[in-house]
Amino acid sequence: MRRYHVTTFGCQMNAHDSERIKGMLEELGLGEAPSPEEADVLVFNTCTIREKPDTRLAAHLGDAKVLKERDPDRVIAVGGCYAEAQRESIFARYPFVDVAFGPGSIPHLAEWLGAGGVGVARSSFGIAEERRFAATLPMHRERSFQAWVQVSMGCNSKCAYCIVPAVRGREVSRRPGEIVAEVTRLASEGVREITLLGQNVNSWGRDLRPEIDTEFGELLRACDAVEGIERIRFTSPHPKDFREPVIAAMAESRTVCEHVHLPLQSGSTRLLKAMRRTYSRERYLQLVDRLREAIPDLALGTDIIVGFPGETDADFQATLEVVEAVGYDSAYTFVYSPRSGTEAAAMPDQIPDDVKRERIERLVELVQRIGHDRNRARIGLTEEVLVEGPSRTDPSRLRGRTRRNTTVNFLGDAGAGELVQVEIDGATSTTLSGRQAALVAA
Ligand code: SAM
Ligand code: SF4
């Protein structure tokens, strides 16, 4: 049997796309190889959100080139956002690549990999004319009890730093009936936790009007009503589109978790404007207040960029102030990375690397201190944990996540996929520790 290996870079959307890529390859009759060395078809599902993943990909492709030299029948396919962004130059830059495809053309993979992935003609696909959703494609899920469910593809925002709209196209919402049918099927297969995925989940449904008049809160309620689902998460909401019906649906739906990933990007209204985020610092903070009022034990995560063009010390200070004022439970912090073709890449006043570095260090320190304080406040509480498997650092312990999305390493005897109560007795800036109290539901 011919075998494939998929290497995935980047965000959850890409991880989910890889599940579809794997599912399609398996439908073609290929089996999964444990490493690229043992595979006949090597797929790289790439990210190009910052320069770092581009550099990592170059190293991986260097290794793939050596493998191909050893065995010229090996097929090397490069998919995802980098492939889409570099569609004009990818074969010149990496002549040993056989196939390149953008995130919109995954459904076409089968056409050119053909039976068993043999005899591929070199070809390149961009954002496909008619993009299709996952439901109609086979899927290979990594965990039996957790699943991603795509609610939309593409993005209609114009954030000045971001390459996503250029490589994933305009937003297209998936129809609610299709989404709920997939959630129902997943629940019947034993899935307990779903994460609804979209670049901006809170604008979901707009493009379906007037034929279907709906919004994201209604979708949350419909998924909450599916029997067997215990936890619902979603990512990412854009603060500009976070409206009352969604807040109410979160507060009133049993299975929607008390966690929101609410990308801030910057705490300076001036910079938010330059970024084209279309909310101010004040509006963001008001939204946080409303969310906390409706969902008292809410955990908040965020994304922050430092060193956006023109960022002054005062702008950066404003970001630190918002981080302090909100008190995030977790935060992804990024050094601004110019992406060719985006508005910000052409802006004057690019920030020197040493300034970016110094700022990110200060930001990370603050984020960690606050994360540690927030986690320490959980000591003594009992939290519901969905068991994911053995702890990564100590296999004699288990690992899982609270509803508030914090990783917990704990003493216990439950199996993966079970919900247990864990008494929290320790905290770091990113994790909790504890011991299992009782089995909640098997
Ligand atoms: N649509 C989602 C959103 O708006 O939150 C996800 C976008 S992206 C996959 C995830 C994060 O990458 C963004 O929230 C932003 O903080 C960061 N990011 C995007 N472009 C960047 C750039 N050019 N340099 C540094 N960070 C960037
Ligand atoms: Fe990029 Fe902004 Fe769209 Fe998120 S909302 S994908 S940051 S353009």
Coordinates of C-alpha atoms and ligand atoms in Angstrom, one line a residue, residues 11 47-51 155 159 161-164 198-200 235-238 261 263 265 277 303-306 332 334-339 342, ligand 1:
C11 CA -3.9 27.6 12.9
C47 CA 0.8 28.8 6.8
T48 CA 2.0 32.2 5.8
I49 CA 0.5 34.4 8.5
R50 CA 4.0 35.4 9.6
E51 CA 7.5 35.0 8.2
C155 CA -12.8 36.6 5.6
C159 CA -7.1 44.0 8.7
Y161 CA -1.5 43.3 8.5
C162 CA -3.3 40.2 7.5
I163 CA -2.8 37.9 4.5
V164 CA -5.8 35.7 5.2
G198 CA -14.4 30.5 11.1
Q199 CA -12.1 33.5 10.6
N200 CA -14.9 35.6 12.1
T235 CA -13.0 30.6 17.3
S236 CA -12.5 33.3 16.4
P237 CA -15.0 36.0 17.0
H238 CA -14.2 39.5 15.8
H261 CA -10.9 34.0 22.5
P263 CA -8.4 39.1 19.6
Q265 CA -4.4 43.1 18.5
R277 CA -9.9 46.7 13.2
D303 CA -4.2 37.7 20.2
I304 CA -1.9 40.7 20.4
I305 CA 0.5 42.1 17.8
V306 CA 3.5 44.3 18.8
Y332 CA -1.0 34.6 21.9
F334 CA 3.0 38.0 18.0
V335 CA 5.8 40.3 16.7
Y336 CA 4.4 42.1 13.6
S337 CA 5.7 40.4 10.5
P338 CA 5.3 42.3 7.1
R339 CA 3.4 40.2 4.6
T342 CA -0.9 43.6 2.6
Ligands
SAM1 N1 -9.4 35.5 11.9 C1 -8.8 35.3 13.2 C2 -8.8 36.6 14.0 O1 -9.1 37.6 13.4 O2 -8.6 36.5 15.1 C3 -7.4 34.7 13.0 C4 -6.4 35.4 12.2 S1 -4.8 34.8 12.3 C5 -4.8 33.2 11.8 C6 -4.3 34.7 14.0 C7 -3.6 35.9 14.5 O3 -2.3 36.1 13.8 C8 -4.2 37.2 14.4 O4 -5.2 37.4 15.3 C9 -3.1 38.2 14.6 O5 -2.9 38.5 16.0 C10 -1.9 37.4 14.1 N2 -1.4 37.9 12.8 C11 -2.0 38.0 11.7 N3 -1.2 38.6 10.8 C12 0.0 38.9 11.4 C13 1.2 39.6 11.0 N4 1.3 40.0 9.7 N5 2.2 39.7 11.9 C14 2.0 39.2 13.1 N6 0.9 38.6 13.6 C15 -0.1 38.5 12.7

